[in-house]
mmCIF file of C-alpha atoms and ligand atoms in Angstrom:
data_model
loop_
_atom_site.group_PDB
_atom_site.id
_atom_site.type_symbol
_atom_site.label_atom_id
_atom_site.label_comp_id
_atom_site.label_asym_id
_atom_site.label_seq_id
_atom_site.Cartn_x
_atom_site.Cartn_y
_atom_site.Cartn_z
ATOM 1 C CA UNK C 204 -5.382 23.752 -14.269
ATOM 2 C CA UNK C 205 -3.340 21.767 -11.752
ATOM 3 C CA UNK C 206 -3.277 23.542 -8.387
ATOM 4 C CA UNK C 207 -1.696 20.847 -6.255
ATOM 5 C CA UNK C 208 0.592 17.968 -6.934
ATOM 6 C CA UNK C 209 0.998 15.110 -4.472
ATOM 7 C CA UNK C 210 3.159 12.039 -4.311
ATOM 8 C CA UNK C 211 1.682 8.919 -2.732
ATOM 9 C CA UNK C 212 3.563 5.661 -2.096
ATOM 10 C CA UNK C 213 2.148 2.125 -2.176
ATOM 11 C CA UNK C 214 4.033 -0.334 0.037
ATOM 12 C CA UNK C 215 3.389 -3.728 1.590
ATOM 13 C CA UNK C 216 3.544 -7.459 1.033
ATOM 14 C CA UNK C 217 4.503 -9.217 -2.145
ATOM 15 C CA UNK C 218 1.355 -9.838 -4.149
ATOM 16 C CA UNK C 219 -0.825 -7.557 -2.001
ATOM 17 C CA UNK C 220 -1.902 -5.560 -5.061
ATOM 18 C CA UNK C 221 0.339 -2.467 -5.147
ATOM 19 C CA UNK C 222 0.937 -2.603 -8.909
ATOM 20 C CA UNK C 223 -2.728 -3.519 -9.462
ATOM 21 C CA UNK C 224 -3.932 -0.570 -7.341
ATOM 22 C CA UNK C 225 -1.846 1.848 -9.420
ATOM 23 C CA UNK C 226 -3.178 0.303 -12.649
ATOM 24 C CA UNK C 227 -6.758 0.623 -11.306
ATOM 25 C CA UNK C 228 -6.326 4.346 -10.658
ATOM 26 C CA UNK C 229 -3.933 5.724 -13.213
ATOM 27 C CA UNK C 230 -5.228 7.926 -15.996
ATOM 28 C CA UNK C 231 -1.935 7.556 -17.873
ATOM 29 C CA UNK C 232 -0.160 4.386 -18.964
ATOM 30 C CA UNK C 233 1.575 2.932 -15.908
ATOM 31 C CA UNK C 234 5.358 2.724 -15.960
ATOM 32 C CA UNK C 235 5.874 -0.742 -14.583
ATOM 33 C CA UNK C 236 9.057 -2.527 -13.530
ATOM 34 C CA UNK C 237 7.721 -6.047 -13.283
ATOM 35 C CA UNK C 238 10.034 -8.989 -13.925
ATOM 36 C CA UNK C 239 9.701 -12.770 -13.760
ATOM 37 C CA UNK C 240 9.340 -13.773 -10.110
ATOM 38 C CA UNK C 241 12.266 -15.891 -8.952
ATOM 39 C CA UNK C 242 11.223 -15.761 -5.273
ATOM 40 C CA UNK C 243 8.508 -18.390 -5.545
ATOM 41 C CA UNK C 244 8.955 -19.299 -1.884
ATOM 42 C CA UNK C 245 7.514 -15.914 -0.861
ATOM 43 C CA UNK C 246 4.802 -15.895 -3.549
ATOM 44 C CA UNK C 247 3.901 -18.108 -6.482
ATOM 45 C CA UNK C 248 2.850 -15.272 -8.789
ATOM 46 C CA UNK C 249 4.477 -15.001 -12.216
ATOM 47 C CA UNK C 250 5.661 -11.370 -12.101
ATOM 48 C CA UNK C 251 6.923 -9.123 -9.315
ATOM 49 C CA UNK C 252 7.953 -5.474 -9.129
ATOM 50 C CA UNK C 253 11.734 -5.036 -9.041
ATOM 51 C CA UNK C 254 11.958 -1.236 -9.239
ATOM 52 C CA UNK C 255 9.395 1.534 -8.994
ATOM 53 C CA UNK C 256 5.929 1.536 -10.562
ATOM 54 C CA UNK C 257 4.570 4.930 -11.567
ATOM 55 C CA UNK C 258 1.102 6.122 -12.458
ATOM 56 C CA UNK C 259 -0.911 9.349 -12.240
ATOM 57 C CA UNK C 260 -4.355 10.232 -11.026
ATOM 58 C CA UNK C 261 -6.176 13.551 -11.481
ATOM 59 C CA UNK C 262 -8.731 14.157 -8.719
ATOM 60 C CA UNK C 263 -12.042 15.995 -9.349
ATOM 61 C CA UNK C 264 -10.602 19.237 -7.943
ATOM 62 C CA UNK C 265 -7.690 19.092 -10.410
ATOM 63 C CA UNK C 266 -5.138 17.779 -7.914
ATOM 64 C CA UNK C 267 -2.541 15.644 -9.654
ATOM 65 C CA UNK C 268 -1.458 12.614 -7.650
ATOM 66 C CA UNK C 269 1.741 10.776 -8.569
ATOM 67 C CA UNK C 270 1.356 7.119 -7.601
ATOM 68 C CA UNK C 271 4.590 5.317 -6.716
ATOM 69 C CA UNK C 272 4.642 1.548 -6.212
ATOM 70 C CA UNK C 273 7.419 -0.124 -4.234
ATOM 71 C CA UNK C 274 8.652 -3.687 -4.732
ATOM 72 C CA UNK C 275 7.233 -5.877 -1.940
ATOM 73 C CA UNK C 276 10.287 -8.098 -1.578
ATOM 74 C CA UNK C 277 12.446 -7.216 1.422
ATOM 75 C CA UNK C 278 15.651 -7.434 -0.614
ATOM 76 C CA UNK C 279 14.591 -4.168 -2.229
ATOM 77 C CA UNK C 280 14.165 -2.292 1.057
ATOM 78 C CA UNK C 281 16.885 0.203 0.042
ATOM 79 C CA UNK C 282 14.343 1.551 -2.495
ATOM 80 C CA UNK C 283 11.583 1.963 0.130
ATOM 81 C CA UNK C 284 13.069 4.881 2.049
ATOM 82 C CA UNK C 285 14.195 6.667 -1.131
ATOM 83 C CA UNK C 286 10.729 6.440 -2.648
ATOM 84 C CA UNK C 287 9.095 7.981 0.460
ATOM 85 C CA UNK C 288 11.096 11.213 0.248
ATOM 86 C CA UNK C 289 8.749 14.136 -0.367
ATOM 87 C CA UNK C 290 5.637 11.949 -0.317
ATOM 88 C CA UNK C 291 2.345 13.044 1.201
ATOM 89 C CA UNK C 292 2.020 9.619 2.738
ATOM 90 C CA UNK C 293 2.155 5.857 2.355
ATOM 91 C CA UNK C 294 -0.552 3.296 1.721
ATOM 92 C CA UNK C 295 0.473 -0.075 3.149
ATOM 93 C CA UNK C 296 -1.298 -2.982 1.455
ATOM 94 C CA UNK C 297 -1.353 -6.354 3.198
ATOM 95 C CA UNK C 298 -2.528 -9.576 1.574
ATOM 96 C CA UNK C 299 -4.973 -11.166 4.013
ATOM 97 C CA UNK C 300 -4.325 -14.576 2.441
ATOM 98 C CA UNK C 301 -0.623 -14.709 3.378
ATOM 99 C CA UNK C 302 0.488 -17.109 6.094
ATOM 100 C CA UNK C 303 0.684 -14.513 8.873
ATOM 101 C CA UNK C 304 -0.888 -11.197 7.832
ATOM 102 C CA UNK C 305 -0.497 -9.567 11.277
ATOM 103 C CA UNK C 306 3.229 -10.313 11.325
ATOM 104 C CA UNK C 307 3.498 -8.785 7.841
ATOM 105 C CA UNK C 308 1.457 -5.765 8.914
ATOM 106 C CA UNK C 309 3.736 -5.185 11.916
ATOM 107 C CA UNK C 310 6.835 -5.598 9.769
ATOM 108 C CA UNK C 311 5.816 -3.111 7.050
ATOM 109 C CA UNK C 312 4.323 -0.637 9.517
ATOM 110 C CA UNK C 313 7.444 -0.683 11.695
ATOM 111 C CA UNK C 314 9.586 0.051 8.676
ATOM 112 C CA UNK C 315 7.410 2.692 7.001
ATOM 113 C CA UNK C 316 6.590 4.651 10.136
ATOM 114 C CA UNK C 317 10.298 5.546 10.281
ATOM 115 C CA UNK C 318 10.159 7.121 6.804
ATOM 116 C CA UNK C 319 6.541 8.284 6.492
ATOM 117 C CA UNK C 320 4.446 10.274 8.974
ATOM 118 C CA UNK C 321 1.134 9.662 7.247
ATOM 119 C CA UNK C 322 0.107 6.032 6.823
ATOM 120 C CA UNK C 323 -3.118 4.299 5.795
ATOM 121 C CA UNK C 324 -3.523 0.518 5.789
ATOM 122 C CA UNK C 325 -5.448 -1.472 3.178
ATOM 123 C CA UNK C 326 -6.109 -5.183 3.658
ATOM 124 C CA UNK C 327 -6.615 -7.019 0.346
ATOM 125 C CA UNK C 328 -7.601 -10.523 -0.801
ATOM 126 C CA UNK C 329 -10.525 -10.829 1.613
ATOM 127 C CA UNK C 330 -12.370 -12.785 -1.063
ATOM 128 C CA UNK C 331 -9.747 -15.555 -0.805
ATOM 129 C CA UNK C 332 -10.472 -18.318 1.693
ATOM 130 C CA UNK C 333 -8.003 -18.179 4.586
ATOM 131 C CA UNK C 334 -7.420 -19.540 8.067
ATOM 132 C CA UNK C 335 -8.209 -16.183 9.680
ATOM 133 C CA UNK C 336 -11.230 -13.958 9.746
ATOM 134 C CA UNK C 337 -11.100 -10.174 9.838
ATOM 135 C CA UNK C 338 -11.415 -9.990 13.630
ATOM 136 C CA UNK C 339 -7.600 -10.332 13.783
ATOM 137 C CA UNK C 340 -7.407 -6.714 12.598
ATOM 138 C CA UNK C 341 -9.829 -5.502 15.278
ATOM 139 C CA UNK C 342 -7.664 -7.215 17.897
ATOM 140 C CA UNK C 343 -4.560 -5.728 16.301
ATOM 141 C CA UNK C 344 -6.110 -2.236 16.359
ATOM 142 C CA UNK C 345 -6.926 -2.639 20.054
ATOM 143 C CA UNK C 346 -3.278 -3.561 20.721
ATOM 144 C CA UNK C 347 -1.995 -0.331 19.137
ATOM 145 C CA UNK C 348 -1.218 2.020 21.984
ATOM 146 C CA UNK C 349 0.539 5.088 20.544
ATOM 147 C CA UNK C 350 -0.762 5.912 17.097
ATOM 148 C CA UNK C 351 -3.977 4.697 15.500
ATOM 149 C CA UNK C 352 -3.590 3.955 11.809
ATOM 150 C CA UNK C 353 -6.769 3.989 9.699
ATOM 151 C CA UNK C 354 -7.390 0.492 8.306
ATOM 152 C CA UNK C 355 -9.682 -0.427 5.400
ATOM 153 C CA UNK C 356 -10.670 -3.680 3.714
ATOM 154 C CA UNK C 357 -10.284 -3.310 -0.028
ATOM 155 C CA UNK C 358 -9.860 -5.088 -3.344
ATOM 156 C CA UNK C 359 -6.940 -3.548 -5.249
ATOM 157 C CA UNK C 360 -8.658 -4.394 -8.549
ATOM 158 C CA UNK C 361 -11.563 -2.070 -7.679
ATOM 159 C CA UNK C 362 -10.884 1.568 -8.550
ATOM 160 C CA UNK C 363 -13.362 2.930 -5.980
ATOM 161 C CA UNK C 364 -11.782 0.902 -3.173
ATOM 162 C CA UNK C 365 -8.328 2.275 -3.967
ATOM 163 C CA UNK C 366 -9.729 5.813 -4.331
ATOM 164 C CA UNK C 367 -11.079 5.521 -0.798
ATOM 165 C CA UNK C 368 -7.532 4.941 0.468
ATOM 166 C CA UNK C 369 -6.211 7.940 -1.482
ATOM 167 C CA UNK C 370 -8.966 10.176 -0.094
ATOM 168 C CA UNK C 371 -8.345 8.940 3.464
ATOM 169 C CA UNK C 372 -4.618 9.595 3.111
ATOM 170 C CA UNK C 373 -5.193 13.131 1.828
ATOM 171 C CA UNK C 374 -7.774 13.831 4.556
ATOM 172 C CA UNK C 375 -5.311 12.573 7.174
ATOM 173 C CA UNK C 376 -2.613 14.882 5.780
ATOM 174 C CA UNK C 377 -5.042 17.820 5.907
ATOM 175 C CA UNK C 378 -5.636 17.161 9.603
ATOM 176 C CA UNK C 379 -1.976 16.464 10.454
ATOM 177 C CA UNK C 380 -0.132 19.016 8.348
ATOM 178 C CA UNK C 381 -2.875 21.525 7.336
ATOM 179 C CA UNK C 382 -2.045 21.091 3.627
HETATM 180 N N1 GTP L 530 -8.509 -12.151 -5.324
HETATM 181 C C1 GTP L 530 -7.942 -10.955 -5.188
HETATM 182 N N2 GTP L 530 -6.911 -10.623 -5.986
HETATM 183 C C2 GTP L 530 -6.351 -9.402 -5.831
HETATM 184 C C3 GTP L 530 -6.830 -8.463 -4.873
HETATM 185 N N3 GTP L 530 -6.044 -7.355 -4.963
HETATM 186 C C4 GTP L 530 -5.135 -7.614 -5.924
HETATM 187 N N4 GTP L 530 -5.305 -8.838 -6.453
HETATM 188 C C5 GTP L 530 -4.480 -9.561 -7.450
HETATM 189 O O1 GTP L 530 -3.284 -9.992 -6.817
HETATM 190 C C6 GTP L 530 -2.270 -10.176 -7.794
HETATM 191 C C7 GTP L 530 -0.971 -9.566 -7.335
HETATM 192 O O2 GTP L 530 -1.070 -8.148 -7.391
HETATM 193 P P1 GTP L 530 0.162 -7.197 -7.705
HETATM 194 O O3 GTP L 530 -0.405 -5.845 -7.928
HETATM 195 O O4 GTP L 530 1.043 -7.759 -8.749
HETATM 196 O O5 GTP L 530 0.947 -7.263 -6.323
HETATM 197 P P2 GTP L 530 2.149 -6.335 -5.822
HETATM 198 O O6 GTP L 530 1.754 -5.840 -4.479
HETATM 199 O O7 GTP L 530 2.488 -5.304 -6.827
HETATM 200 O O8 GTP L 530 3.332 -7.402 -5.639
HETATM 201 P P3 GTP L 530 4.937 -7.224 -5.774
HETATM 202 O O9 GTP L 530 5.232 -6.300 -6.893
HETATM 203 O O10 GTP L 530 5.399 -8.615 -6.069
HETATM 204 O O11 GTP L 530 5.435 -6.751 -4.446
HETATM 205 C C8 GTP L 530 -2.809 -9.566 -9.087
HETATM 206 O O12 GTP L 530 -3.220 -10.628 -9.923
HETATM 207 C C9 GTP L 530 -3.988 -8.744 -8.634
HETATM 208 O O13 GTP L 530 -4.986 -8.623 -9.619
HETATM 209 C C10 GTP L 530 -7.938 -8.841 -4.043
HETATM 210 O O14 GTP L 530 -8.409 -8.114 -3.168
HETATM 211 N N5 GTP L 530 -8.450 -10.096 -4.257
HETATM 212 MG MG1 MG L 531 4.155 -4.917 -7.863
#
């Protein structure tokens, strides 16, 4: 029996792993809106999300979680705010191997904190060799004055990593909104 039903949004940089995270978790076939990527300047990957991805996860306690993936490209930002309506919270995924991950993190966080009160951050692609090490996120956390956003290092291809983000988001909502 399903007692609760939640909606959770995946947002963040192009190629960070939003579609992959939903595929890793979903117990039903994912509705995907991927199309050939024409924005190869932003990312060289073959396909990119151009609408909304949808998947579903049933937690051990029977809670049904609707998983909604946003397109990473900024030209689709009109979809971002719509998708967040009625959501329990937003998971922002940032690809550590992009040119300037902190700039991307600030950009997505600044946008999504205006449409979502509950935000968790997941940094992906740590296995890819980059110019930065993970201390940039510790420094970034120290620079955050008002709100502290929980930040995790994950691999979007690993179900247990993505589950950790879902659990953290739900736990945060329990504290914030007594759900
Ligand atoms: N090496 C590595 N690859 C990852 C990781 N997380 C996800 N990927 C891969 O990154 C690629 C891009 O992932 P997607 O899920 O398509 O990215 P997206 O966030 O949906 O991107 P857009 O729809 O274009 O905004 C896929 O091939 C994933 O398997 C990670 O931590 N490490
Ligand atoms: Mg996608």
